[in-house]
mmCIF file of C-alpha atoms in Angstrom:
data_model
loop_
_atom_site.group_PDB
_atom_site.id
_atom_site.type_symbol
_atom_site.label_atom_id
_atom_site.label_comp_id
_atom_site.label_asym_id
_atom_site.label_seq_id
_atom_site.Cartn_x
_atom_site.Cartn_y
_atom_site.Cartn_z
ATOM 1 C CA UNK A 1 -21.612 -108.793 -10.765
ATOM 2 C CA UNK A 2 -25.071 -110.421 -10.968
ATOM 3 C CA UNK A 3 -28.100 -108.343 -11.961
ATOM 4 C CA UNK A 4 -29.671 -108.701 -8.485
ATOM 5 C CA UNK A 5 -26.489 -107.519 -6.730
ATOM 6 C CA UNK A 6 -26.121 -104.620 -9.171
ATOM 7 C CA UNK A 7 -29.699 -103.474 -8.507
ATOM 8 C CA UNK A 8 -29.140 -103.456 -4.719
ATOM 9 C CA UNK A 9 -25.897 -101.536 -5.084
ATOM 10 C CA UNK A 10 -27.430 -99.000 -7.449
ATOM 11 C CA UNK A 11 -30.312 -98.359 -5.043
ATOM 12 C CA UNK A 12 -28.117 -97.553 -2.019
ATOM 13 C CA UNK A 13 -28.342 -93.828 -1.124
ATOM 14 C CA UNK A 14 -25.134 -91.937 -0.549
ATOM 15 C CA UNK A 15 -24.298 -89.930 2.572
ATOM 16 C CA UNK A 16 -24.902 -86.558 0.953
ATOM 17 C CA UNK A 17 -28.379 -87.604 -0.136
ATOM 18 C CA UNK A 18 -29.108 -88.585 3.470
ATOM 19 C CA UNK A 19 -27.733 -85.276 4.699
ATOM 20 C CA UNK A 20 -30.002 -83.390 2.275
ATOM 21 C CA UNK A 21 -32.923 -85.505 3.478
ATOM 22 C CA UNK A 22 -32.331 -84.720 7.169
ATOM 23 C CA UNK A 23 -31.735 -80.989 6.607
ATOM 24 C CA UNK A 24 -34.824 -80.597 4.435
ATOM 25 C CA UNK A 25 -36.836 -82.602 6.997
ATOM 26 C CA UNK A 26 -35.761 -80.103 9.656
ATOM 27 C CA UNK A 27 -36.369 -76.986 7.586
ATOM 28 C CA UNK A 28 -39.342 -78.103 5.448
ATOM 29 C CA UNK A 29 -38.306 -75.322 3.100
ATOM 30 C CA UNK A 30 -36.086 -75.726 0.022
ATOM 31 C CA UNK A 31 -34.563 -72.245 0.288
ATOM 32 C CA UNK A 32 -33.532 -72.596 3.917
ATOM 33 C CA UNK A 33 -32.215 -76.110 3.341
ATOM 34 C CA UNK A 34 -30.166 -74.909 0.376
ATOM 35 C CA UNK A 35 -28.720 -72.066 2.476
ATOM 36 C CA UNK A 36 -27.696 -74.446 5.266
ATOM 37 C CA UNK A 37 -26.010 -76.768 2.770
ATOM 38 C CA UNK A 38 -24.398 -73.942 0.748
ATOM 39 C CA UNK A 39 -26.033 -75.105 -2.451
ATOM 40 C CA UNK A 40 -29.030 -74.232 -4.670
ATOM 41 C CA UNK A 41 -32.690 -75.200 -4.510
ATOM 42 C CA UNK A 42 -32.538 -77.130 -7.835
ATOM 43 C CA UNK A 43 -29.589 -79.113 -6.494
ATOM 44 C CA UNK A 44 -31.606 -79.973 -3.368
ATOM 45 C CA UNK A 45 -34.510 -81.119 -5.546
ATOM 46 C CA UNK A 46 -32.227 -83.357 -7.639
ATOM 47 C CA UNK A 47 -30.738 -84.948 -4.508
ATOM 48 C CA UNK A 48 -34.170 -85.629 -3.037
ATOM 49 C CA UNK A 49 -35.352 -87.260 -6.276
ATOM 50 C CA UNK A 50 -32.195 -89.385 -6.389
ATOM 51 C CA UNK A 51 -32.735 -90.462 -2.792
ATOM 52 C CA UNK A 52 -36.345 -91.409 -3.451
ATOM 53 C CA UNK A 53 -35.287 -93.341 -6.563
ATOM 54 C CA UNK A 54 -32.654 -95.184 -4.529
ATOM 55 C CA UNK A 55 -35.110 -96.020 -1.728
ATOM 56 C CA UNK A 56 -38.047 -96.724 -4.019
ATOM 57 C CA UNK A 57 -40.363 -94.615 -1.892
ATOM 58 C CA UNK A 58 -41.352 -90.945 -1.635
ATOM 59 C CA UNK A 59 -40.066 -89.245 1.526
ATOM 60 C CA UNK A 60 -41.551 -85.782 0.958
ATOM 61 C CA UNK A 61 -44.901 -84.432 -0.187
ATOM 62 C CA UNK A 62 -44.118 -81.193 -1.945
ATOM 63 C CA UNK A 63 -46.131 -78.593 -3.743
ATOM 64 C CA UNK A 64 -45.145 -75.199 -5.090
ATOM 65 C CA UNK A 65 -45.642 -73.761 -1.599
ATOM 66 C CA UNK A 66 -45.242 -76.491 0.998
ATOM 67 C CA UNK A 67 -42.950 -79.365 1.915
ATOM 68 C CA UNK A 68 -43.868 -82.106 4.377
ATOM 69 C CA UNK A 69 -42.664 -85.569 5.272
ATOM 70 C CA UNK A 70 -44.584 -88.578 4.029
ATOM 71 C CA UNK A 71 -45.292 -91.415 6.474
ATOM 72 C CA UNK A 72 -42.340 -93.244 4.921
ATOM 73 C CA UNK A 73 -40.177 -90.158 5.363
ATOM 74 C CA UNK A 74 -41.195 -89.941 9.045
ATOM 75 C CA UNK A 75 -40.210 -93.587 9.517
ATOM 76 C CA UNK A 76 -36.912 -93.323 7.645
ATOM 77 C CA UNK A 77 -35.686 -90.066 9.178
ATOM 78 C CA UNK A 78 -34.332 -91.620 12.430
ATOM 79 C CA UNK A 79 -32.555 -94.289 10.380
ATOM 80 C CA UNK A 80 -30.963 -91.658 8.140
ATOM 81 C CA UNK A 81 -29.756 -89.732 11.174
ATOM 82 C CA UNK A 82 -28.245 -92.880 12.661
ATOM 83 C CA UNK A 83 -26.385 -93.629 9.405
ATOM 84 C CA UNK A 84 -24.980 -90.079 9.365
ATOM 85 C CA UNK A 85 -23.989 -90.330 13.038
ATOM 86 C CA UNK A 86 -22.246 -93.648 12.380
ATOM 87 C CA UNK A 87 -20.395 -92.138 9.429
ATOM 88 C CA UNK A 88 -19.303 -89.219 11.631
ATOM 89 C CA UNK A 89 -18.033 -91.635 14.287
ATOM 90 C CA UNK A 90 -16.125 -93.495 11.596
ATOM 91 C CA UNK A 91 -14.480 -90.278 10.362
ATOM 92 C CA UNK A 92 -13.523 -89.209 13.895
ATOM 93 C CA UNK A 93 -12.072 -92.631 14.675
ATOM 94 C CA UNK A 94 -10.026 -92.516 11.478
ATOM 95 C CA UNK A 95 -8.825 -88.998 12.323
ATOM 96 C CA UNK A 96 -7.664 -90.171 15.725
ATOM 97 C CA UNK A 97 -5.578 -92.871 14.096
ATOM 98 C CA UNK A 98 -4.140 -90.382 11.624
ATOM 99 C CA UNK A 99 -3.162 -88.081 14.511
ATOM 100 C CA UNK A 100 -1.879 -90.905 16.697
ATOM 101 C CA UNK A 101 1.883 -90.960 16.798
ATOM 102 C CA UNK A 102 3.831 -94.196 16.843
ATOM 103 C CA UNK A 103 7.484 -95.078 17.242
ATOM 104 C CA UNK A 104 10.023 -94.353 19.977
ATOM 105 C CA UNK A 105 10.522 -91.072 21.816
ATOM 106 C CA UNK A 106 13.600 -90.533 23.988
ATOM 107 C CA UNK A 107 13.090 -88.323 27.029
ATOM 108 C CA UNK A 108 16.045 -86.967 28.954
ATOM 109 C CA UNK A 109 16.148 -85.248 32.310
ATOM 110 C CA UNK A 110 18.653 -83.824 34.770
ATOM 111 C CA UNK A 111 18.582 -84.633 38.462
ATOM 112 C CA UNK A 112 15.164 -85.835 39.595
ATOM 113 C CA UNK A 113 13.255 -83.898 36.933
ATOM 114 C CA UNK A 114 11.644 -86.972 35.357
ATOM 115 C CA UNK A 115 10.162 -87.906 38.757
ATOM 116 C CA UNK A 116 8.524 -84.518 39.368
ATOM 117 C CA UNK A 117 4.750 -84.117 39.432
ATOM 118 C CA UNK A 118 4.693 -82.042 36.232
ATOM 119 C CA UNK A 119 6.892 -84.505 34.326
ATOM 120 C CA UNK A 120 4.790 -87.453 35.442
ATOM 121 C CA UNK A 121 1.591 -85.628 34.507
ATOM 122 C CA UNK A 122 2.971 -84.987 31.021
ATOM 123 C CA UNK A 123 4.122 -88.586 30.543
ATOM 124 C CA UNK A 124 0.744 -89.920 31.710
ATOM 125 C CA UNK A 125 -1.154 -87.610 29.351
ATOM 126 C CA UNK A 126 1.159 -88.558 26.478
ATOM 127 C CA UNK A 127 0.594 -92.276 27.070
ATOM 128 C CA UNK A 128 -3.162 -91.701 27.099
ATOM 129 C CA UNK A 129 -3.127 -89.647 23.895
ATOM 130 C CA UNK A 130 -0.621 -91.805 21.996
ATOM 131 C CA UNK A 131 -0.641 -95.347 23.417
ATOM 132 C CA UNK A 132 1.457 -96.727 20.560
ATOM 133 C CA UNK A 133 4.295 -94.282 21.207
ATOM 134 C CA UNK A 134 7.100 -95.944 23.165
ATOM 135 C CA UNK A 135 8.832 -93.639 25.646
ATOM 136 C CA UNK A 136 12.398 -94.164 26.832
ATOM 137 C CA UNK A 137 13.769 -92.251 29.839
ATOM 138 C CA UNK A 138 17.402 -91.270 30.239
ATOM 139 C CA UNK A 139 19.172 -89.351 33.006
ATOM 140 C CA UNK A 140 21.393 -86.580 31.659
ATOM 141 C CA UNK A 141 24.507 -85.164 33.252
ATOM 142 C CA UNK A 142 24.966 -81.428 33.670
ATOM 143 C CA UNK A 143 27.658 -81.352 31.010
ATOM 144 C CA UNK A 144 25.696 -83.156 28.298
ATOM 145 C CA UNK A 145 22.149 -81.946 28.909
ATOM 146 C CA UNK A 146 21.962 -79.403 26.083
ATOM 147 C CA UNK A 147 24.364 -81.188 23.743
ATOM 148 C CA UNK A 148 22.195 -84.311 23.996
ATOM 149 C CA UNK A 149 19.304 -82.376 22.454
ATOM 150 C CA UNK A 150 21.392 -80.596 19.849
ATOM 151 C CA UNK A 151 23.075 -83.883 18.801
ATOM 152 C CA UNK A 152 19.718 -85.704 18.748
ATOM 153 C CA UNK A 153 20.823 -88.161 21.440
ATOM 154 C CA UNK A 154 17.452 -87.437 23.073
ATOM 155 C CA UNK A 155 14.312 -86.012 21.503
ATOM 156 C CA UNK A 156 12.893 -83.975 24.386
ATOM 157 C CA UNK A 157 14.139 -83.258 27.888
ATOM 158 C CA UNK A 158 13.082 -81.968 31.289
ATOM 159 C CA UNK A 159 15.658 -79.273 32.055
ATOM 160 C CA UNK A 160 16.155 -76.053 33.977
ATOM 161 C CA UNK A 161 16.346 -72.626 32.357
ATOM 162 C CA UNK A 162 18.196 -70.799 30.942
ATOM 163 C CA UNK A 163 18.886 -72.728 27.735
ATOM 164 C CA UNK A 164 21.324 -71.962 24.891
ATOM 165 C CA UNK A 165 20.363 -70.989 21.320
ATOM 166 C CA UNK A 166 18.952 -73.780 19.175
ATOM 167 C CA UNK A 167 16.737 -75.153 21.942
ATOM 168 C CA UNK A 168 13.094 -74.217 22.439
ATOM 169 C CA UNK A 169 11.192 -74.639 25.684
ATOM 170 C CA UNK A 170 7.806 -74.689 27.334
ATOM 171 C CA UNK A 171 7.804 -73.679 31.046
ATOM 172 C CA UNK A 172 6.279 -76.285 33.368
ATOM 173 C CA UNK A 173 7.019 -75.143 36.915
ATOM 174 C CA UNK A 174 8.642 -72.336 38.877
ATOM 175 C CA UNK A 175 10.082 -72.466 42.402
ATOM 176 C CA UNK A 176 12.692 -70.745 44.608
ATOM 177 C CA UNK A 177 16.356 -71.686 44.560
ATOM 178 C CA UNK A 178 18.153 -72.795 47.720
ATOM 179 C CA UNK A 179 21.779 -73.201 48.740
ATOM 180 C CA UNK A 180 23.103 -76.635 49.649
ATOM 181 C CA UNK A 181 25.668 -76.490 52.481
ATOM 182 C CA UNK A 182 27.882 -78.996 54.295
ATOM 183 C CA UNK A 183 26.219 -79.975 57.587
ATOM 184 C CA UNK A 184 29.255 -78.723 59.513
ATOM 185 C CA UNK A 185 29.158 -75.239 57.978
ATOM 186 C CA UNK A 186 28.287 -72.521 60.540
ATOM 187 C CA UNK A 187 25.535 -71.296 58.189
ATOM 188 C CA UNK A 188 23.883 -74.728 58.047
ATOM 189 C CA UNK A 189 21.940 -74.085 61.252
ATOM 190 C CA UNK A 190 20.262 -71.042 59.720
ATOM 191 C CA UNK A 191 17.115 -71.404 57.652
ATOM 192 C CA UNK A 192 17.870 -68.340 55.551
ATOM 193 C CA UNK A 193 21.164 -66.873 54.324
ATOM 194 C CA UNK A 194 22.250 -64.023 52.029
ATOM 195 C CA UNK A 195 24.617 -64.002 49.114
ATOM 196 C CA UNK A 196 26.925 -61.849 51.238
ATOM 197 C CA UNK A 197 26.999 -64.682 53.804
ATOM 198 C CA UNK A 198 28.191 -66.990 51.019
ATOM 199 C CA UNK A 199 30.789 -64.611 49.592
ATOM 200 C CA UNK A 200 33.811 -66.654 50.671
ATOM 201 C CA UNK A 201 32.388 -70.105 49.962
ATOM 202 C CA UNK A 202 33.731 -72.226 47.124
ATOM 203 C CA UNK A 203 31.017 -73.415 44.734
ATOM 204 C CA UNK A 204 31.010 -76.862 43.137
ATOM 205 C CA UNK A 205 31.468 -76.474 39.367
ATOM 206 C CA UNK A 206 29.969 -78.354 36.401
ATOM 207 C CA UNK A 207 32.048 -79.812 33.556
ATOM 208 C CA UNK A 208 32.033 -78.699 29.927
ATOM 209 C CA UNK A 209 30.280 -78.637 27.580
ATOM 210 C CA UNK A 210 27.700 -77.219 30.029
ATOM 211 C CA UNK A 211 27.406 -73.537 29.039
ATOM 212 C CA UNK A 212 29.217 -71.271 31.484
ATOM 213 C CA UNK A 213 26.314 -68.798 31.293
ATOM 214 C CA UNK A 214 23.934 -71.496 32.548
ATOM 215 C CA UNK A 215 25.992 -72.297 35.654
ATOM 216 C CA UNK A 216 26.839 -68.647 36.291
ATOM 217 C CA UNK A 217 23.080 -68.010 36.405
ATOM 218 C CA UNK A 218 22.606 -70.799 38.928
ATOM 219 C CA UNK A 219 25.453 -69.663 41.145
ATOM 220 C CA UNK A 220 24.715 -65.909 40.881
ATOM 221 C CA UNK A 221 28.092 -65.194 39.323
ATOM 222 C CA UNK A 222 29.031 -62.399 39.623
ATOM 223 C CA UNK A 223 27.418 -61.472 42.907
ATOM 224 C CA UNK A 224 25.493 -58.185 43.329
ATOM 225 C CA UNK A 225 28.635 -56.424 44.566
ATOM 226 C CA UNK A 226 30.561 -57.499 41.445
ATOM 227 C CA UNK A 227 32.728 -60.167 43.076
ATOM 228 C CA UNK A 228 33.271 -63.368 41.126
ATOM 229 C CA UNK A 229 32.378 -66.819 42.419
ATOM 230 C CA UNK A 230 35.281 -69.089 43.318
ATOM 231 C CA UNK A 231 34.640 -72.482 41.736
ATOM 232 C CA UNK A 232 35.971 -75.760 43.091
ATOM 233 C CA UNK A 233 35.786 -79.381 41.849
ATOM 234 C CA UNK A 234 33.346 -80.226 39.067
ATOM 235 C CA UNK A 235 30.454 -82.671 39.388
ATOM 236 C CA UNK A 236 28.405 -83.944 36.446
ATOM 237 C CA UNK A 237 25.249 -85.039 38.270
ATOM 238 C CA UNK A 238 23.251 -84.403 41.435
ATOM 239 C CA UNK A 239 24.711 -87.339 43.378
ATOM 240 C CA UNK A 240 28.297 -86.308 42.691
ATOM 241 C CA UNK A 241 27.459 -82.710 43.520
ATOM 242 C CA UNK A 242 25.823 -83.593 46.848
ATOM 243 C CA UNK A 243 28.721 -85.881 47.712
ATOM 244 C CA UNK A 244 31.144 -82.999 47.100
ATOM 245 C CA UNK A 245 29.085 -80.756 49.362
ATOM 246 C CA UNK A 246 28.874 -83.407 52.106
ATOM 247 C CA UNK A 247 32.676 -83.757 52.045
ATOM 248 C CA UNK A 248 33.072 -80.007 52.475
ATOM 249 C CA UNK A 249 34.517 -79.407 48.996
ATOM 250 C CA UNK A 250 32.049 -76.613 48.233
ATOM 251 C CA UNK A 251 28.439 -75.474 48.216
ATOM 252 C CA UNK A 252 25.891 -75.559 45.433
ATOM 253 C CA UNK A 253 22.515 -74.129 44.415
ATOM 254 C CA UNK A 254 19.487 -76.251 43.584
ATOM 255 C CA UNK A 255 15.688 -75.918 43.132
ATOM 256 C CA UNK A 256 13.850 -75.845 46.458
ATOM 257 C CA UNK A 257 12.272 -79.247 45.831
ATOM 258 C CA UNK A 258 15.767 -80.703 46.343
ATOM 259 C CA UNK A 259 14.926 -80.676 50.051
ATOM 260 C CA UNK A 260 12.391 -83.451 49.395
ATOM 261 C CA UNK A 261 14.045 -85.124 46.413
ATOM 262 C CA UNK A 262 17.632 -85.173 47.656
ATOM 263 C CA UNK A 263 17.923 -85.328 51.449
ATOM 264 C CA UNK A 264 21.428 -86.602 52.217
ATOM 265 C CA UNK A 265 23.534 -87.172 55.333
ATOM 266 C CA UNK A 266 26.020 -84.357 55.770
ATOM 267 C CA UNK A 267 23.974 -81.892 53.676
ATOM 268 C CA UNK A 268 21.724 -79.018 54.746
ATOM 269 C CA UNK A 269 19.566 -76.616 52.727
ATOM 270 C CA UNK A 270 18.892 -72.922 53.335
ATOM 271 C CA UNK A 271 16.752 -70.308 51.599
ATOM 272 C CA UNK A 272 18.414 -67.473 49.680
ATOM 273 C CA UNK A 273 15.648 -64.885 49.075
ATOM 274 C CA UNK A 274 17.856 -62.772 46.788
ATOM 275 C CA UNK A 275 17.971 -65.496 44.144
ATOM 276 C CA UNK A 276 15.407 -65.367 41.337
ATOM 277 C CA UNK A 277 13.129 -68.414 40.996
ATOM 278 C CA UNK A 278 14.136 -71.450 38.973
ATOM 279 C CA UNK A 279 12.007 -72.450 35.974
ATOM 280 C CA UNK A 280 11.629 -76.091 34.970
ATOM 281 C CA UNK A 281 11.082 -76.486 31.233
ATOM 282 C CA UNK A 282 10.246 -79.057 28.621
ATOM 283 C CA UNK A 283 12.919 -78.623 25.952
ATOM 284 C CA UNK A 284 13.422 -79.779 22.358
ATOM 285 C CA UNK A 285 15.751 -79.118 19.440
ATOM 286 C CA UNK A 286 14.322 -76.143 17.535
ATOM 287 C CA UNK A 287 15.020 -77.904 14.218
ATOM 288 C CA UNK A 288 12.530 -80.638 15.143
ATOM 289 C CA UNK A 289 9.720 -78.461 16.465
ATOM 290 C CA UNK A 290 7.188 -79.672 13.888
ATOM 291 C CA UNK A 291 8.252 -83.313 13.772
ATOM 292 C CA UNK A 292 5.071 -85.342 14.493
ATOM 293 C CA UNK A 293 6.287 -86.865 17.766
ATOM 294 C CA UNK A 294 7.702 -83.562 19.067
ATOM 295 C CA UNK A 295 4.525 -81.748 18.025
ATOM 296 C CA UNK A 296 2.495 -84.389 19.867
ATOM 297 C CA UNK A 297 4.480 -83.804 23.060
ATOM 298 C CA UNK A 298 4.097 -80.029 22.743
ATOM 299 C CA UNK A 299 0.336 -80.405 22.279
ATOM 300 C CA UNK A 300 0.011 -82.646 25.327
ATOM 301 C CA UNK A 301 2.228 -80.329 27.398
ATOM 302 C CA UNK A 302 0.440 -77.088 26.460
ATOM 303 C CA UNK A 303 -2.296 -77.352 29.139
ATOM 304 C CA UNK A 304 0.391 -78.029 31.772
ATOM 305 C CA UNK A 305 2.468 -74.934 31.083
ATOM 306 C CA UNK A 306 2.740 -72.172 33.650
ATOM 307 C CA UNK A 307 1.603 -68.705 32.540
#
């Protein structure tokens, strides 16, 4: 290093010296400045002297009782503040990159869940917050939906409660459940039916390994009077289930938005007020809760959750 370059480098003030300068310029009192900076008055004095040595000019006039800015100090104060602001912008930009998640995240979803307004809002917010995170979407069958998370075939999923142990959730939406009937069923002309009306109807089943407790919840099995549901053929996805209903092989129960998402020839929907609402959830394997990409999704989803 040449002597001229060394002298320039040695005379460059550091950020803390500039911070001391700006705080003392605001307070014009060593005691108050020291309190704001959680340090001592002698330390403030040393930093000011070091700054003035680095700049080659006095920035404060100080006596035993007063502190004031010199003309040079008045001129340099805006520049010092700009340097500190630029340094703060640099730190915040670096922090954003540290927090930014990269890689590939596999989203699963049953039925039309990925196309719902809440799922799309989450995916849009995630892309905005983590543009270098690649998202893959996969449709899950009823039988595999929970196993896909537990086996790490997908990382997060848009599902419907209830969920089995080992899976954590964040609720995103809640809506009534409806019954899906063959168009030729005598009940199909009615807008509202009761569980008693459906007592003798066969219900389309779902295949293993879908938990029996999950489908029993959806089908209200057993019914309020204690009778058990009679299950018919199994269907692993919405299309197969609706096709079974249209052919008269059974009825099924779906979220009320199925009316808009899944209108099909030969199928009619009716309200069942006795059924509790259905909750749509964002789900993940509990073992991976704090994995950076899962944590990023949870953070983005938090403002979208229902209370």
